[in-house]
Structures are given as C-alpha cells and as structure tokens.
Short mmCIF file of C-alpha atoms in Angstrom, two decimals:
data_model
loop_
_atom_site.label_atom_id
_atom_site.label_comp_id
_atom_site.label_asym_id
_atom_site.label_seq_id
_atom_site.Cartn_x
_atom_site.Cartn_y
_atom_site.Cartn_z
CA MET R 1337 33.99 23.70 -16.11
CA SER R 1338 31.21 22.98 -13.75
CA ALA R 1339 30.17 19.50 -12.72
CA PRO R 1340 26.93 18.13 -14.18
CA PRO R 1341 23.96 18.47 -11.84
CA THR R 1342 23.38 15.47 -9.63
CA ARG R 1343 20.04 13.81 -10.25
CA LYS R 1344 18.33 11.29 -8.10
CA GLY R 1345 17.68 8.00 -9.82
CA PHE R 1346 14.17 6.73 -10.39
CA ALA R 1347 14.33 4.39 -7.40
CA ALA R 1348 16.55 6.49 -5.15
CA ARG R 1349 15.80 6.16 -1.46
CA PRO R 1350 14.53 9.31 0.26
CA ALA R 1351 16.80 11.07 2.73
CA ASP R 1352 14.08 11.04 5.40
CA PRO R 1353 11.87 7.93 4.98
CA GLU R 1354 9.40 8.91 7.72
CA GLN R 1355 8.69 12.28 6.09
CA TRP R 1356 8.43 10.60 2.68
CA ILE R 1357 5.80 8.15 3.99
CA LYS R 1358 3.84 10.90 5.76
CA ALA R 1359 3.84 13.02 2.58
CA ALA R 1360 2.47 10.10 0.53
CA GLU R 1361 -0.27 9.45 3.08
CA ALA R 1362 -1.23 13.13 3.09
CA LYS R 1363 -1.63 13.08 -0.71
CA THR R 1364 -3.87 9.99 -0.70
CA SER R 1365 -7.39 11.06 -1.65
CA ASN R 1366 -8.97 7.67 -2.36
CA ASP R 1367 -9.57 6.83 1.30
CA VAL R 1368 -12.57 4.51 1.12
CA THR R 1369 -13.00 4.25 4.88
CA GLY R 1370 -13.59 7.94 5.48
CA GLY R 1371 -11.24 7.78 8.47
CA PHE R 1372 -7.64 7.28 9.38
CA THR R 1373 -5.63 4.62 7.57
CA ALA R 1374 -2.43 2.76 8.34
CA ARG R 1375 0.01 0.97 6.08
CA LEU R 1376 0.29 -2.80 6.55
CA THR R 1377 3.31 -4.62 5.20
CA ILE R 1378 3.45 -8.41 4.95
CA ASP R 1379 5.96 -10.81 3.46
CA VAL R 1380 4.64 -13.29 0.91
CA THR R 1381 6.36 -15.61 -1.51
CA PRO R 1382 6.64 -14.48 -5.12
CA ASP R 1383 4.30 -17.34 -6.09
CA LEU R 1384 1.59 -16.21 -3.66
CA ARG R 1385 2.02 -12.59 -4.74
CA GLY R 1386 1.46 -13.64 -8.33
CA ARG R 1387 -1.68 -15.60 -7.44
CA ILE R 1388 -3.06 -12.65 -5.49
CA LYS R 1389 -2.42 -10.27 -8.40
CA ILE R 1390 -4.04 -12.63 -10.91
CA ALA R 1391 -7.10 -13.08 -8.66
CA ALA R 1392 -7.48 -9.31 -8.25
CA PHE R 1393 -7.13 -8.73 -11.99
CA GLY R 1394 -9.70 -11.43 -12.70
CA ARG R 1395 -12.14 -9.69 -10.36
CA GLY R 1396 -11.47 -6.28 -11.88
CA GLN R 1397 -10.08 -4.92 -8.63
CA THR R 1398 -6.78 -3.63 -7.36
CA VAL R 1399 -4.86 -5.89 -4.99
CA ALA R 1400 -5.25 -3.30 -2.22
CA ASP R 1401 -9.04 -3.10 -2.61
CA MET R 1402 -9.38 -6.87 -2.76
CA LEU R 1403 -7.29 -7.36 0.38
CA ARG R 1404 -9.13 -4.57 2.24
CA ASP R 1405 -12.43 -6.35 1.51
CA LEU R 1406 -10.97 -9.70 2.59
CA LEU R 1407 -9.64 -8.31 5.86
CA ALA R 1408 -12.91 -6.47 6.57
CA ARG R 1409 -14.84 -9.75 6.10
CA GLU R 1410 -12.47 -11.79 8.23
CA PHE R 1411 -12.16 -9.20 11.00
CA PRO R 1412 -15.51 -7.42 11.37
CA PRO R 1413 -15.80 -4.64 13.93
CA THR R 1414 -16.77 -5.85 17.38
CA SER R 1415 -19.67 -4.27 19.25
CA GLY R 1416 -18.83 -0.79 20.48
CA GLU R 1417 -16.06 -0.38 17.92
CA ALA R 1418 -16.31 2.33 15.26
CA SER R 1419 -16.63 0.92 11.73
#
C-alpha cells in the first residue's frame, strides 16, 4: 500500500518565508499609494488590538486603512519628499 499524500495544514509555515512574503506583496492590487509599500509589524497588547479593531469597525474601515490614515496624518511628507 502507498502512504497517504502529505498535506500542509491550514496554518503551516512556508518553507521559504522571504519568497512567501514577496509573492504576497506581488499579488497585492489594492495599493492606495500608487507606489512602493513596505510591511510594518508592531507589538500591541490584546486589549489595545481589540480597541483598534472596534474603532475601525465603527468607522466602517479596515484596521490597515485606518492606521495608514493615522500614520499619514501624524507623519506628513517633509518638503522635497515624494508623497
């Protein structure tokens, strides 16, 4: 008898994380800036994460869109910098 085929689990880690991240970025078509993007990872408490998600939901936005707007307001481009 042959062994059953091995299947990756739903949350299996990729063999090559860098390639996996680059592939996901290449597929992204909702780039609102019209330019290059970079992933930003921050650590927040579960309580703060919940508050952020509730605030975004209440505003009818995604967390990512809400935080992009917040960061753009707090850190506007300086003179001579591309927007």
